[in-house]
CSV table of C-alpha atoms in Angstrom, one decimal:
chain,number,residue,atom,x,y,z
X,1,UNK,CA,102.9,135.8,172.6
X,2,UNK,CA,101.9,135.3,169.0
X,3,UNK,CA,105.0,133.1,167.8
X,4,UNK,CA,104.5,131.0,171.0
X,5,UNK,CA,101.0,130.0,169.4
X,6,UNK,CA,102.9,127.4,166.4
X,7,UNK,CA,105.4,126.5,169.3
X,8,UNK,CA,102.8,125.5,172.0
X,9,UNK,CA,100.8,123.5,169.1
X,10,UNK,CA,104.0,121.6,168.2
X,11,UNK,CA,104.8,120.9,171.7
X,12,UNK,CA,101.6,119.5,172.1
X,13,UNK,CA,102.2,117.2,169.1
X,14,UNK,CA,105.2,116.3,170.4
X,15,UNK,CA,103.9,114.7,173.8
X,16,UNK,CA,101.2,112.6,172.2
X,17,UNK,CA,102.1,108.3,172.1
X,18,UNK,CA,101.1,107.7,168.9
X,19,UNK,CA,101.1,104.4,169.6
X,20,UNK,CA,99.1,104.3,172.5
X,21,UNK,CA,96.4,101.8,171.2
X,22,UNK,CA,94.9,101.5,175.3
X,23,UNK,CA,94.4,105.1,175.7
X,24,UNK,CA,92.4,105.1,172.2
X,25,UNK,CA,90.4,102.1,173.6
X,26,UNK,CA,89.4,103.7,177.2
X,27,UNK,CA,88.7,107.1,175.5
X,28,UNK,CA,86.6,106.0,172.7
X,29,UNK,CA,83.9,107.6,173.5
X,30,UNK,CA,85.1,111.1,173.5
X,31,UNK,CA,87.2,110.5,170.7
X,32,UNK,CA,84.2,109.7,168.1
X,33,UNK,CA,82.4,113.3,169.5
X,34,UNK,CA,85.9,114.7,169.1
X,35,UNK,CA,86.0,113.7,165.6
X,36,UNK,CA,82.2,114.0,164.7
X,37,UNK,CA,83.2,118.0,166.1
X,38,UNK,CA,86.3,118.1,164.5
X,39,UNK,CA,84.4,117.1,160.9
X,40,UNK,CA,81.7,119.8,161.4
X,41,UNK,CA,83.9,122.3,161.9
X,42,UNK,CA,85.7,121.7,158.8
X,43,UNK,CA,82.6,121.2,156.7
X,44,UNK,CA,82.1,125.0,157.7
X,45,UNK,CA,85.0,125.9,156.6
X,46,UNK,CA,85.3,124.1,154.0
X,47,UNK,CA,82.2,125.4,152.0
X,48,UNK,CA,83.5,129.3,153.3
X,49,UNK,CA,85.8,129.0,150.8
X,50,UNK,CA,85.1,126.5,148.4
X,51,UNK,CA,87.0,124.1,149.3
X,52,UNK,CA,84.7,120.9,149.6
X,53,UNK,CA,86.9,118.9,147.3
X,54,UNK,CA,89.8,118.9,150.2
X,55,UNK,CA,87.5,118.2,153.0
X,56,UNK,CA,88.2,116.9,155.4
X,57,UNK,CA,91.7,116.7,156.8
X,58,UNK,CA,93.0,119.4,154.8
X,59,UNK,CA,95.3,122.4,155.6
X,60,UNK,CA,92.5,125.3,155.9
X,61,UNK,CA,94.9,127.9,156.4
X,62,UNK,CA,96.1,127.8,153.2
X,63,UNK,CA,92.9,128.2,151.8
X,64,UNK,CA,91.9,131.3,154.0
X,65,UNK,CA,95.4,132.9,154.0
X,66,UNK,CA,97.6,131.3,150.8
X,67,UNK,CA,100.4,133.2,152.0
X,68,UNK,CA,100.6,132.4,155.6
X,69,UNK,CA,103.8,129.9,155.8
X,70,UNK,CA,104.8,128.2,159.1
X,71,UNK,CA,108.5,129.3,160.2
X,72,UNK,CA,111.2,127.4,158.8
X,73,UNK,CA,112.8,126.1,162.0
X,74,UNK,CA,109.0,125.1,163.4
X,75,UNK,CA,108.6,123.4,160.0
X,76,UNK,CA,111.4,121.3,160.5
X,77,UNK,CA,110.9,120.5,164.1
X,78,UNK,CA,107.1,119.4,163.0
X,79,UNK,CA,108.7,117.4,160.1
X,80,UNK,CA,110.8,115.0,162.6
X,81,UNK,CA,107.8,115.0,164.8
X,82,UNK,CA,105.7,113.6,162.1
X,83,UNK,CA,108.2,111.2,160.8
X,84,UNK,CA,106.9,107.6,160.6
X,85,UNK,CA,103.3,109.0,161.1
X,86,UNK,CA,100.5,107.4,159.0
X,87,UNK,CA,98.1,107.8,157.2
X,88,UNK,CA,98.9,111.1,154.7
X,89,UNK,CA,96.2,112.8,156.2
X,90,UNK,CA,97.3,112.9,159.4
X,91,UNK,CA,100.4,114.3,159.1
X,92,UNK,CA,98.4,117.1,156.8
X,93,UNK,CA,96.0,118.1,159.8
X,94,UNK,CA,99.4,118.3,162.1
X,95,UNK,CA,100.7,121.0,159.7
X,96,UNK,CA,97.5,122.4,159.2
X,97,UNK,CA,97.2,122.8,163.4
X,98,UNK,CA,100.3,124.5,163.1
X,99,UNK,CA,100.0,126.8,160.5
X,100,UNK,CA,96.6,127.8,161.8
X,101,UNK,CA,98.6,128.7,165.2
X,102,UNK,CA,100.5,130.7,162.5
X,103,UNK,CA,97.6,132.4,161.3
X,104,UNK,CA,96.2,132.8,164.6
X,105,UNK,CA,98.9,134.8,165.6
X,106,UNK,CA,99.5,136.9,162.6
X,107,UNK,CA,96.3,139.1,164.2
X,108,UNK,CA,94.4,139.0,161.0
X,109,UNK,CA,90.7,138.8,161.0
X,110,UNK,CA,88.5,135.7,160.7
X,111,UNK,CA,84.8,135.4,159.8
X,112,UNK,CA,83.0,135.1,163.0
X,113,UNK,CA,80.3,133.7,161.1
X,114,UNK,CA,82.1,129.9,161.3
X,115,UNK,CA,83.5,127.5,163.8
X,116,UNK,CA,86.0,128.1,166.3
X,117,UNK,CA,89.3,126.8,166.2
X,118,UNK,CA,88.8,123.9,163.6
X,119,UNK,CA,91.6,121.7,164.9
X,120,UNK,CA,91.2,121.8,168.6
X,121,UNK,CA,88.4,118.9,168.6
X,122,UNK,CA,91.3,117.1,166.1
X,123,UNK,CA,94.4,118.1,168.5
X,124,UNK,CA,92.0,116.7,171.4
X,125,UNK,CA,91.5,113.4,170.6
X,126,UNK,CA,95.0,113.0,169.3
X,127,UNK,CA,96.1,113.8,172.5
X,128,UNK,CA,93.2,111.2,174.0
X,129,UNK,CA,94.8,108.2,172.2
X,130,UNK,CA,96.9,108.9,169.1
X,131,UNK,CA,95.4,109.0,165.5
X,132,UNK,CA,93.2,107.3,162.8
X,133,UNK,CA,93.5,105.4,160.0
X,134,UNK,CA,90.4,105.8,156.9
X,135,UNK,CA,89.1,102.6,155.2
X,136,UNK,CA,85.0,102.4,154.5
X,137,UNK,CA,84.9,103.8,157.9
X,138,UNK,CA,86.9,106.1,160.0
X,139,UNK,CA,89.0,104.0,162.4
X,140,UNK,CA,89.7,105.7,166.0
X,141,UNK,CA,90.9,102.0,166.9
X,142,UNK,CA,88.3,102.1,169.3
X,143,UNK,CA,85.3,103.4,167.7
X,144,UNK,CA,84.2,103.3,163.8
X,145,UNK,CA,82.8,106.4,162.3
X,146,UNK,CA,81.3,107.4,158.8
X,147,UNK,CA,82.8,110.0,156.7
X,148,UNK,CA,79.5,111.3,155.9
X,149,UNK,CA,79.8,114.3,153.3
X,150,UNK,CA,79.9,118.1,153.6
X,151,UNK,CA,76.5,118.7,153.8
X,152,UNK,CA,75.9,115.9,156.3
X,153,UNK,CA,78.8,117.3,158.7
X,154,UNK,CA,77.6,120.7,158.4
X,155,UNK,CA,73.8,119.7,159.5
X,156,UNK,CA,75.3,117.5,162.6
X,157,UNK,CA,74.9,119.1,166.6
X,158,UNK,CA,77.8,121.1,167.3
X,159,UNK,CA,79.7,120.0,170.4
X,160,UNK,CA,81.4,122.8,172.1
X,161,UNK,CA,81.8,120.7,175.1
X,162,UNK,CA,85.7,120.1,175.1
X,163,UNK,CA,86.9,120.3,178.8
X,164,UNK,CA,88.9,117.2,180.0
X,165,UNK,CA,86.9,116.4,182.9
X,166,UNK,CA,83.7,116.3,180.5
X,167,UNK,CA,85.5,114.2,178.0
X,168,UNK,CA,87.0,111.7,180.5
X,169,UNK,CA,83.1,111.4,181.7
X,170,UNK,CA,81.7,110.3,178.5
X,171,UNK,CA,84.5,107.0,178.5
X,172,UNK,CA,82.7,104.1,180.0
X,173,UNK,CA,82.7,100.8,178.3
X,174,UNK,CA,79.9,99.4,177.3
X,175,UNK,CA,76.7,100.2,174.6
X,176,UNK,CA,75.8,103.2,176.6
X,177,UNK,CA,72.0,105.3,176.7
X,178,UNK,CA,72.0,108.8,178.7
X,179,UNK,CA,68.4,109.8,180.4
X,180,UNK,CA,67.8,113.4,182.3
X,181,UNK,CA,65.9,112.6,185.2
X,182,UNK,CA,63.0,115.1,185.1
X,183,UNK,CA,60.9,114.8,188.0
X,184,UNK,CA,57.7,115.7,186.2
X,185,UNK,CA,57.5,115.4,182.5
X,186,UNK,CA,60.3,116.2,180.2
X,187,UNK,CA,62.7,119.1,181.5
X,188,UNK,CA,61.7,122.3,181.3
X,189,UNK,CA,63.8,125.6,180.1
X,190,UNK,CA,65.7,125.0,183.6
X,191,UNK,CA,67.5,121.8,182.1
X,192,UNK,CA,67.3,118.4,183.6
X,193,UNK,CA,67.6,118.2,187.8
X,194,UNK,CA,70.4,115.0,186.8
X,195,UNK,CA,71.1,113.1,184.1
X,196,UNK,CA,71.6,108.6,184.3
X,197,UNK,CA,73.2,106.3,181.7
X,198,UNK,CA,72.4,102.4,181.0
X,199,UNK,CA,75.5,100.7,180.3
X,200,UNK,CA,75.4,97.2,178.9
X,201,UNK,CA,78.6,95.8,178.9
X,202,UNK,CA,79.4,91.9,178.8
X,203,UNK,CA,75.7,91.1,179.2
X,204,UNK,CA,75.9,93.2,182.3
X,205,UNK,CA,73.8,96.0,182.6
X,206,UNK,CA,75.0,99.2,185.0
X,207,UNK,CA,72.7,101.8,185.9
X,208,UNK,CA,74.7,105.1,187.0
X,209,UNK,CA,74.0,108.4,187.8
X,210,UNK,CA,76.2,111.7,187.4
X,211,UNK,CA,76.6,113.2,191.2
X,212,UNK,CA,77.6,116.0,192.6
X,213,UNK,CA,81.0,114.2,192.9
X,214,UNK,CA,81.4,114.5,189.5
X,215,UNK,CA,81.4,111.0,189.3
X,216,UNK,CA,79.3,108.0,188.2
X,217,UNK,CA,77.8,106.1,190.9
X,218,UNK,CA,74.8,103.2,190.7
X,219,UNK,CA,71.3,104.2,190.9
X,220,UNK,CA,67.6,102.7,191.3
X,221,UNK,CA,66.4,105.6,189.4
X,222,UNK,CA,65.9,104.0,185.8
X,223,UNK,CA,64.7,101.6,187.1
X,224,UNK,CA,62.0,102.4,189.3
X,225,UNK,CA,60.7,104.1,186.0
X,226,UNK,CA,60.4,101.2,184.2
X,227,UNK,CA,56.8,100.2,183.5
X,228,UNK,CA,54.4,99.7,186.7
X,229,UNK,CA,56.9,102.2,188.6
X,230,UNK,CA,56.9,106.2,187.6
X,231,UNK,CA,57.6,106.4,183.9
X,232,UNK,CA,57.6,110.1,184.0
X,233,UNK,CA,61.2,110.3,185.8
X,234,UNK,CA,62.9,109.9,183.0
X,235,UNK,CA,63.3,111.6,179.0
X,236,UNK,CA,66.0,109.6,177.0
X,237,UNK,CA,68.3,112.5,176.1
X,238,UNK,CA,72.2,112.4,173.1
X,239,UNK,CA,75.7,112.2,174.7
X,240,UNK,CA,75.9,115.7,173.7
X,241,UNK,CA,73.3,117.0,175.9
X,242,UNK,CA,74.5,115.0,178.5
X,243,UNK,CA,78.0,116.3,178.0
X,244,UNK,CA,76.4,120.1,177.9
X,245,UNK,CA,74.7,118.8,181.6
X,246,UNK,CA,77.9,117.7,183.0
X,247,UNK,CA,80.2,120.5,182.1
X,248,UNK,CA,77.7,122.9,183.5
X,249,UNK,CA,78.1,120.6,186.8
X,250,UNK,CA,82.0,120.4,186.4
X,251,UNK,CA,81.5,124.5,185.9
X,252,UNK,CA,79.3,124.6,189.1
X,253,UNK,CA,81.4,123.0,191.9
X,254,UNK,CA,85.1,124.6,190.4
């Protein structure tokens, strides 16, 4: 089971569309989280072993475990996978996924003490829409992200949220804001009783609430808190929390 680890990760690599610039576009959303994750994990890493100066698509096995080498005939496989790829970097995180798998299955032990699986958040949105290209800004063709440094990655929210049916409920189009509806007040230690987005797209604005559908649907609720209606039905709330809301509700009904 072990040497299937490098395997399944180059399999996975295999079946991504590179190229595929409308699945980047629809999934833009959980692409950025998947890459803001995907940064902060590597930060961690990173300043574990001193390696701030290769942050952040780097090969991080190779600064945990020098001598960890990726099989010869996976290596080559990975290489004709990779071939025509751009930019450098990416094809450096693609052998760093594998040779993590590598490492991963050589049973060693890891600090507990940093983030899980670095690349999964990176393997992820690859597989949401193909890869990045890094100018001024990070460019997910789709969404625009700042680099940010080290220390900036490592202070950012963790988001541990990576199921498929959370991440494909984050992509809406649109400027989007996330509310908890709270009933009384802000929510409490038992969460929020539902969470709402406000999309604004085209001029357009779409109110929508999460159901127990586990899908959005349109709802008065925002807007019956608006001012001279219940203003205390509401608390505006980040896309993480409202992705930690919905996979506990994906969770709930499986």
């Amino acid at each position: 089971m072990a040497d299937d680890l490098p395997l399944l990760v180059l399999e996975r690599l295999r079946a991504i569309d590179w190229n595929d610039d409308s699945a980047a576009y629809e999934h833009a959303n959980s692409r950025a989280l998947l890459m803001r994750e995907y940064l902060r994990r590597a930060a961690g890493w990173a300043r574990a072993y001193r390696a701030e100066e290769s942050w952040p698509f780097f090969d991080i096995a190779e600064h945990v475990t020098p001598g960890v080498r990726t099989p010869s005939d996976v290596a080559t496989e990975l290489e004709a996978v990779l071939t025509g790829l751009a930019p450098s970097s990416l094809k450096k995180t693609c052998r760093g996924a594998v040779r993590w798998a590598v490492l991963r299955g050589a049973g060693g032990e890891l600090p507990r003490d940093l983030p899980d699986d670095p690349y999964e958040p990176l393997l992820l949105m690859y597989e949401r829409g193909g890869g990045y290209f890094v100018e001024e800004f990070i460019d997910l063709d789709g969404a625009m992200l700042r680099l940010g440094t080290v220390e900036s990655n490592l202070s950012a929210r963790p988001f541990r949220t990576l199921a498929p049916a959370t991440l494909d409920a984050l992509d809406a189009e649109g400027e989007i804001t996330y509310f908890a509806r709270t009933g009384e007040g802000h929510p409490g230690a038992g969460g929020p009783r539902g969470i709402v987005r406000r999309r604004v797209d085209d001029g357009r604005t779409y109110d929508e609430a999460f159901t127990h559908d586990l899908r959005w649907e349109p709802t008065d609720h925002l807007r019956l808190c608006e001012p001279g209606h219940d203003e205390s039905g509401r608390a505006g709330i980040t896309e993480i929390e409202a992705a930690a809301f919905i996979e506990l509700a994906v969770v709930g009904t499986a």
